[in-house]
Amino acid sequence: MFYASPVSEPLTQRLVNQSIEGDHRAQRELYKRYSKSMFHVAFRICHDEMEAEDILQESFLKAFRKMESFKGESTFGAWLKRIVINTAINHCRKKRDLAVDMTEEIPELAEETPRDYTLPIDMADIHSAIHRLPEGYRRVFSLYLLEGYDHAEIGEILHISEATSKSQFCRARKKLVQMLQGAHAGLPMMAIAS
């Protein structure tokens, strides 16, 4: 698979316009330019390469069918990312129940004061720990910390309240720290962004 660097918006808009007109070369070019980053978005939600590839393909098909609904109010990448995230979440919902009931209202937990601990942790340990989080925690954690959505947006995407998103993130962060501390018993632990 070839992955190009990010594109300028005028070129992207031209490719979008050509795609709306049915130009398959323009569609292939958009796919080449965005598939790598969108694959990573899907993978962070489902944590399975084959599923992420399926989600990627389904997302691009949806995007190409709905291309005329792209009005340029955001970047094409942001618009496409929203489609990928929604497709990935729907895929995961169909496949299995959430490990943590995402519809349950959970009282907001008190925020912790970030600590300035340092520990040389291998990125593989962090990725492994994130992968072992309960699915509901992992989704909120990934959407907030890795994808940059705020809790109100996560609430809309996952059909939960903003307070539930905040508490799920807080619990995910605590669980992640516990797992990483367990892997490095007796050593001080780094703070996970709040």
PDB file of C-alpha atoms in Angstrom:
ATOM      1  CA  MET A   1       0.000   0.000   0.000  1.00  0.00           C
ATOM      2  CA  PHE A   2       1.375   3.443  -0.946  1.00  0.00           C
ATOM      3  CA  TYR A   3       0.854   6.295   1.492  1.00  0.00           C
ATOM      4  CA  ALA A   4       1.307   9.874   0.437  1.00  0.00           C
ATOM      5  CA  SER A   5       1.920  12.873   2.611  1.00  0.00           C
ATOM      6  CA  PRO A   6      -0.957  15.128   3.667  1.00  0.00           C
ATOM      7  CA  VAL A   7      -2.411  17.209   0.866  1.00  0.00           C
ATOM      8  CA  SER A   8      -3.199  20.861   0.559  1.00  0.00           C
ATOM      9  CA  GLU A   9      -6.881  21.701   0.843  1.00  0.00           C
ATOM     10  CA  PRO A  10      -7.273  23.167  -2.702  1.00  0.00           C
ATOM     11  CA  LEU A  11      -5.941  19.916  -4.190  1.00  0.00           C
ATOM     12  CA  THR A  12      -8.139  17.904  -1.833  1.00  0.00           C
ATOM     13  CA  GLN A  13     -11.210  19.917  -2.814  1.00  0.00           C
ATOM     14  CA  ARG A  14     -10.416  19.320  -6.484  1.00  0.00           C
ATOM     15  CA  LEU A  15     -10.111  15.562  -5.823  1.00  0.00           C
ATOM     16  CA  VAL A  16     -13.399  15.635  -3.877  1.00  0.00           C
ATOM     17  CA  ASN A  17     -15.154  17.429  -6.755  1.00  0.00           C
ATOM     18  CA  GLN A  18     -13.769  14.925  -9.256  1.00  0.00           C
ATOM     19  CA  SER A  19     -14.836  12.039  -6.985  1.00  0.00           C
ATOM     20  CA  ILE A  20     -18.388  13.404  -6.846  1.00  0.00           C
ATOM     21  CA  GLU A  21     -18.383  13.347 -10.637  1.00  0.00           C
ATOM     22  CA  GLY A  22     -17.410   9.646 -10.515  1.00  0.00           C
ATOM     23  CA  ASP A  23     -13.701   9.966 -11.305  1.00  0.00           C
ATOM     24  CA  HIS A  24     -12.203   6.730  -9.976  1.00  0.00           C
ATOM     25  CA  ARG A  25      -8.647   8.047 -10.302  1.00  0.00           C
ATOM     26  CA  ALA A  26      -9.504  10.895  -7.933  1.00  0.00           C
ATOM     27  CA  GLN A  27     -11.045   8.402  -5.511  1.00  0.00           C
ATOM     28  CA  ARG A  28      -7.901   6.250  -5.640  1.00  0.00           C
ATOM     29  CA  GLU A  29      -5.784   9.345  -4.996  1.00  0.00           C
ATOM     30  CA  LEU A  30      -7.863  10.302  -1.941  1.00  0.00           C
ATOM     31  CA  TYR A  31      -7.555   6.730  -0.707  1.00  0.00           C
ATOM     32  CA  LYS A  32      -3.756   6.792  -1.146  1.00  0.00           C
ATOM     33  CA  ARG A  33      -3.467  10.083   0.679  1.00  0.00           C
ATOM     34  CA  TYR A  34      -5.663   9.230   3.672  1.00  0.00           C
ATOM     35  CA  SER A  35      -5.691   5.444   4.079  1.00  0.00           C
ATOM     36  CA  LYS A  36      -2.694   5.145   6.401  1.00  0.00           C
ATOM     37  CA  SER A  37      -3.903   7.685   8.948  1.00  0.00           C
ATOM     38  CA  MET A  38      -7.484   6.387   8.779  1.00  0.00           C
ATOM     39  CA  PHE A  39      -6.284   2.810   9.241  1.00  0.00           C
ATOM     40  CA  HIS A  40      -4.585   3.895  12.475  1.00  0.00           C
ATOM     41  CA  VAL A  41      -7.784   5.584  13.659  1.00  0.00           C
ATOM     42  CA  ALA A  42      -9.756   2.372  13.046  1.00  0.00           C
ATOM     43  CA  PHE A  43      -7.058   0.220  14.642  1.00  0.00           C
ATOM     44  CA  ARG A  44      -6.996   2.330  17.814  1.00  0.00           C
ATOM     45  CA  ILE A  45     -10.695   1.636  18.238  1.00  0.00           C
ATOM     46  CA  CYS A  46     -10.911  -2.055  17.318  1.00  0.00           C
ATOM     47  CA  HIS A  47      -7.325  -3.228  18.072  1.00  0.00           C
ATOM     48  CA  ASP A  48      -7.367  -5.818  15.305  1.00  0.00           C
ATOM     49  CA  GLU A  49      -5.529  -5.281  12.006  1.00  0.00           C
ATOM     50  CA  MET A  50      -7.932  -7.298   9.851  1.00  0.00           C
ATOM     51  CA  GLU A  51     -10.970  -5.587  11.384  1.00  0.00           C
ATOM     52  CA  ALA A  52      -9.299  -2.193  10.969  1.00  0.00           C
ATOM     53  CA  GLU A  53      -8.698  -2.967   7.288  1.00  0.00           C
ATOM     54  CA  ASP A  54     -12.371  -3.948   6.850  1.00  0.00           C
ATOM     55  CA  ILE A  55     -13.470  -0.788   8.651  1.00  0.00           C
ATOM     56  CA  LEU A  56     -11.167   1.277   6.452  1.00  0.00           C
ATOM     57  CA  GLN A  57     -12.652  -0.171   3.267  1.00  0.00           C
ATOM     58  CA  GLU A  58     -16.233   0.247   4.512  1.00  0.00           C
ATOM     59  CA  SER A  59     -15.508   3.823   5.586  1.00  0.00           C
ATOM     60  CA  PHE A  60     -14.103   4.822   2.217  1.00  0.00           C
ATOM     61  CA  LEU A  61     -17.087   3.261   0.444  1.00  0.00           C
ATOM     62  CA  LYS A  62     -19.422   5.281   2.687  1.00  0.00           C
ATOM     63  CA  ALA A  63     -17.385   8.421   2.092  1.00  0.00           C
ATOM     64  CA  PHE A  64     -17.431   8.004  -1.680  1.00  0.00           C
ATOM     65  CA  ARG A  65     -21.209   7.389  -1.630  1.00  0.00           C
ATOM     66  CA  LYS A  66     -21.782  10.457   0.558  1.00  0.00           C
ATOM     67  CA  MET A  67     -19.099  12.659  -0.991  1.00  0.00           C
ATOM     68  CA  GLU A  68     -21.602  15.319  -2.044  1.00  0.00           C
ATOM     69  CA  SER A  69     -22.445  15.856   1.648  1.00  0.00           C
ATOM     70  CA  PHE A  70     -18.891  17.140   2.246  1.00  0.00           C
ATOM     71  CA  LYS A  71     -19.415  20.902   2.284  1.00  0.00           C
ATOM     72  CA  GLY A  72     -15.920  21.971   3.264  1.00  0.00           C
ATOM     73  CA  GLU A  73     -17.006  23.195   6.702  1.00  0.00           C
ATOM     74  CA  SER A  74     -14.108  21.165   8.109  1.00  0.00           C
ATOM     75  CA  THR A  75     -11.121  19.606   6.427  1.00  0.00           C
ATOM     76  CA  PHE A  76     -11.748  16.538   4.309  1.00  0.00           C
ATOM     77  CA  GLY A  77      -9.540  14.556   6.703  1.00  0.00           C
ATOM     78  CA  ALA A  78     -11.669  15.561   9.711  1.00  0.00           C
ATOM     79  CA  TRP A  79     -14.862  14.677   7.821  1.00  0.00           C
ATOM     80  CA  LEU A  80     -13.444  11.297   6.774  1.00  0.00           C
ATOM     81  CA  LYS A  81     -12.107  10.621  10.288  1.00  0.00           C
ATOM     82  CA  ARG A  82     -15.610  11.064  11.711  1.00  0.00           C
ATOM     83  CA  ILE A  83     -16.906   8.457   9.229  1.00  0.00           C
ATOM     84  CA  VAL A  84     -14.096   6.039  10.170  1.00  0.00           C
ATOM     85  CA  ILE A  85     -14.731   6.466  13.903  1.00  0.00           C
ATOM     86  CA  ASN A  86     -18.484   5.962  13.548  1.00  0.00           C
ATOM     87  CA  THR A  87     -17.965   2.922  11.305  1.00  0.00           C
ATOM     88  CA  ALA A  88     -15.442   1.414  13.740  1.00  0.00           C
ATOM     89  CA  ILE A  89     -17.698   1.938  16.743  1.00  0.00           C
ATOM     90  CA  ASN A  90     -20.716   0.491  14.938  1.00  0.00           C
ATOM     91  CA  HIS A  91     -18.608  -2.468  13.805  1.00  0.00           C
ATOM     92  CA  CYS A  92     -17.478  -3.143  17.373  1.00  0.00           C
ATOM     93  CA  ARG A  93     -21.024  -2.791  18.704  1.00  0.00           C
ATOM     94  CA  LYS A  94     -22.295  -5.361  16.235  1.00  0.00           C
ATOM     95  CA  LYS A  95     -19.467  -7.759  16.977  1.00  0.00           C
ATOM     96  CA  ARG A  96     -19.547  -7.805  20.754  1.00  0.00           C
ATOM     97  CA  ASP A  97     -21.057  -6.121  23.776  1.00  0.00           C
ATOM     98  CA  LEU A  98     -19.041  -3.470  25.508  1.00  0.00           C
ATOM     99  CA  ALA A  99     -17.011  -4.774  28.420  1.00  0.00           C
ATOM    100  CA  VAL A 100     -18.157  -1.750  30.399  1.00  0.00           C
ATOM    101  CA  ASP A 101     -21.796  -0.685  30.036  1.00  0.00           C
ATOM    102  CA  MET A 102     -21.415   2.636  28.235  1.00  0.00           C
ATOM    103  CA  THR A 103     -25.032   3.666  28.772  1.00  0.00           C
ATOM    104  CA  GLU A 104     -24.770   3.489  32.547  1.00  0.00           C
ATOM    105  CA  GLU A 105     -24.571   6.905  34.165  1.00  0.00           C
ATOM    106  CA  ILE A 106     -21.485   6.911  36.339  1.00  0.00           C
ATOM    107  CA  PRO A 107     -20.938   9.711  38.819  1.00  0.00           C
ATOM    108  CA  GLU A 108     -18.065  11.947  37.875  1.00  0.00           C
ATOM    109  CA  LEU A 109     -14.870  11.075  39.706  1.00  0.00           C
ATOM    110  CA  ALA A 110     -12.710  13.720  41.314  1.00  0.00           C
ATOM    111  CA  GLU A 111      -9.887  14.812  39.084  1.00  0.00           C
ATOM    112  CA  GLU A 112      -6.413  13.866  40.201  1.00  0.00           C
ATOM    113  CA  THR A 113      -3.605  16.372  40.261  1.00  0.00           C
ATOM    114  CA  PRO A 114      -1.115  15.265  37.625  1.00  0.00           C
ATOM    115  CA  ARG A 115       2.155  14.061  39.107  1.00  0.00           C
ATOM    116  CA  ASP A 116       5.520  14.622  37.556  1.00  0.00           C
ATOM    117  CA  TYR A 117       6.899  11.102  37.717  1.00  0.00           C
ATOM    118  CA  THR A 118       9.269   9.803  35.146  1.00  0.00           C
ATOM    119  CA  LEU A 119       9.972   6.246  34.147  1.00  0.00           C
ATOM    120  CA  PRO A 120      11.511   4.939  30.978  1.00  0.00           C
ATOM    121  CA  ILE A 121       8.587   2.893  29.682  1.00  0.00           C
ATOM    122  CA  ASP A 122       8.751   1.071  26.408  1.00  0.00           C
ATOM    123  CA  MET A 123       6.010   2.191  23.980  1.00  0.00           C
ATOM    124  CA  ALA A 124       5.201  -1.466  23.416  1.00  0.00           C
ATOM    125  CA  ASP A 125       4.266  -1.720  27.119  1.00  0.00           C
ATOM    126  CA  ILE A 126       1.931   1.258  26.784  1.00  0.00           C
ATOM    127  CA  HIS A 127       0.291  -0.087  23.618  1.00  0.00           C
ATOM    128  CA  SER A 128      -0.106  -3.492  25.232  1.00  0.00           C
ATOM    129  CA  ALA A 129      -1.683  -1.967  28.347  1.00  0.00           C
ATOM    130  CA  ILE A 130      -4.092   0.134  26.260  1.00  0.00           C
ATOM    131  CA  HIS A 131      -5.062  -2.988  24.320  1.00  0.00           C
ATOM    132  CA  ARG A 132      -5.850  -4.805  27.607  1.00  0.00           C
ATOM    133  CA  LEU A 133      -8.177  -2.063  28.863  1.00  0.00           C
ATOM    134  CA  PRO A 134     -11.862  -3.052  28.946  1.00  0.00           C
ATOM    135  CA  GLU A 135     -13.349  -2.141  25.579  1.00  0.00           C
ATOM    136  CA  GLY A 136     -15.519   0.704  26.833  1.00  0.00           C
ATOM    137  CA  TYR A 137     -12.611   2.301  28.660  1.00  0.00           C
ATOM    138  CA  ARG A 138     -10.334   1.826  25.640  1.00  0.00           C
ATOM    139  CA  ARG A 139     -12.760   3.550  23.270  1.00  0.00           C
ATOM    140  CA  VAL A 140     -13.160   6.637  25.426  1.00  0.00           C
ATOM    141  CA  PHE A 141      -9.417   6.718  26.189  1.00  0.00           C
ATOM    142  CA  SER A 142      -8.512   6.429  22.497  1.00  0.00           C
ATOM    143  CA  LEU A 143     -11.044   8.999  21.326  1.00  0.00           C
ATOM    144  CA  TYR A 144     -10.023  11.511  23.985  1.00  0.00           C
ATOM    145  CA  LEU A 145      -6.276  11.134  24.283  1.00  0.00           C
ATOM    146  CA  LEU A 146      -5.273   9.734  20.900  1.00  0.00           C
ATOM    147  CA  GLU A 147      -7.878  11.245  18.561  1.00  0.00           C
ATOM    148  CA  GLY A 148      -8.284  14.571  20.344  1.00  0.00           C
ATOM    149  CA  TYR A 149     -12.060  14.606  20.794  1.00  0.00           C
ATOM    150  CA  ASP A 150     -13.467  16.371  23.843  1.00  0.00           C
ATOM    151  CA  HIS A 151     -15.883  14.634  26.200  1.00  0.00           C
ATOM    152  CA  ALA A 152     -18.960  16.308  24.698  1.00  0.00           C
ATOM    153  CA  GLU A 153     -17.999  15.010  21.240  1.00  0.00           C
ATOM    154  CA  ILE A 154     -17.257  11.544  22.615  1.00  0.00           C
ATOM    155  CA  GLY A 155     -20.661  11.560  24.276  1.00  0.00           C
ATOM    156  CA  GLU A 156     -22.298  12.273  20.909  1.00  0.00           C
ATOM    157  CA  ILE A 157     -20.243   9.629  19.097  1.00  0.00           C
ATOM    158  CA  LEU A 158     -20.832   6.878  21.683  1.00  0.00           C
ATOM    159  CA  HIS A 159     -24.353   7.970  22.674  1.00  0.00           C
ATOM    160  CA  ILE A 160     -23.389   8.539  26.309  1.00  0.00           C
ATOM    161  CA  SER A 161     -23.382  11.597  28.544  1.00  0.00           C
ATOM    162  CA  GLU A 162     -20.392  13.895  28.827  1.00  0.00           C
ATOM    163  CA  ALA A 163     -20.079  12.935  32.517  1.00  0.00           C
ATOM    164  CA  THR A 164     -19.964   9.246  31.603  1.00  0.00           C
ATOM    165  CA  SER A 165     -17.220   9.945  29.068  1.00  0.00           C
ATOM    166  CA  LYS A 166     -15.198  11.837  31.684  1.00  0.00           C
ATOM    167  CA  SER A 167     -15.574   9.118  34.277  1.00  0.00           C
ATOM    168  CA  GLN A 168     -14.764   6.352  31.761  1.00  0.00           C
ATOM    169  CA  PHE A 169     -11.620   8.241  30.779  1.00  0.00           C
ATOM    170  CA  CYS A 170     -10.633   8.747  34.421  1.00  0.00           C
ATOM    171  CA  ARG A 171     -11.154   5.052  35.163  1.00  0.00           C
ATOM    172  CA  ALA A 172      -9.267   4.041  32.019  1.00  0.00           C
ATOM    173  CA  ARG A 173      -6.359   6.254  33.009  1.00  0.00           C
ATOM    174  CA  LYS A 174      -6.249   4.781  36.527  1.00  0.00           C
ATOM    175  CA  LYS A 175      -6.473   1.226  35.182  1.00  0.00           C
ATOM    176  CA  LEU A 176      -3.709   1.930  32.672  1.00  0.00           C
ATOM    177  CA  VAL A 177      -1.437   3.349  35.378  1.00  0.00           C
ATOM    178  CA  GLN A 178      -2.126   0.274  37.551  1.00  0.00           C
ATOM    179  CA  MET A 179      -1.231  -2.059  34.687  1.00  0.00           C
ATOM    180  CA  LEU A 180       1.947  -0.152  33.901  1.00  0.00           C
ATOM    181  CA  GLN A 181       2.916  -0.017  37.575  1.00  0.00           C
ATOM    182  CA  GLY A 182       2.363  -3.768  37.781  1.00  0.00           C
ATOM    183  CA  ALA A 183       4.709  -4.236  34.844  1.00  0.00           C
ATOM    184  CA  HIS A 184       7.331  -2.094  36.587  1.00  0.00           C
ATOM    185  CA  ALA A 185       6.649  -2.975  40.241  1.00  0.00           C
ATOM    186  CA  GLY A 186       8.452  -0.860  42.788  1.00  0.00           C
ATOM    187  CA  LEU A 187       9.261   1.972  40.402  1.00  0.00           C
ATOM    188  CA  PRO A 188       7.553   5.408  40.359  1.00  0.00           C
ATOM    189  CA  MET A 189       5.085   5.795  37.500  1.00  0.00           C
ATOM    190  CA  MET A 190       4.664   8.452  34.854  1.00  0.00           C
ATOM    191  CA  ALA A 191       1.474  10.488  34.810  1.00  0.00           C
ATOM    192  CA  ILE A 192      -1.037   9.873  32.035  1.00  0.00           C
ATOM    193  CA  ALA A 193      -2.401  13.130  30.610  1.00  0.00           C
ATOM    194  CA  SER A 194      -5.693  14.250  32.050  1.00  0.00           C
TER     195      SER A 194
END
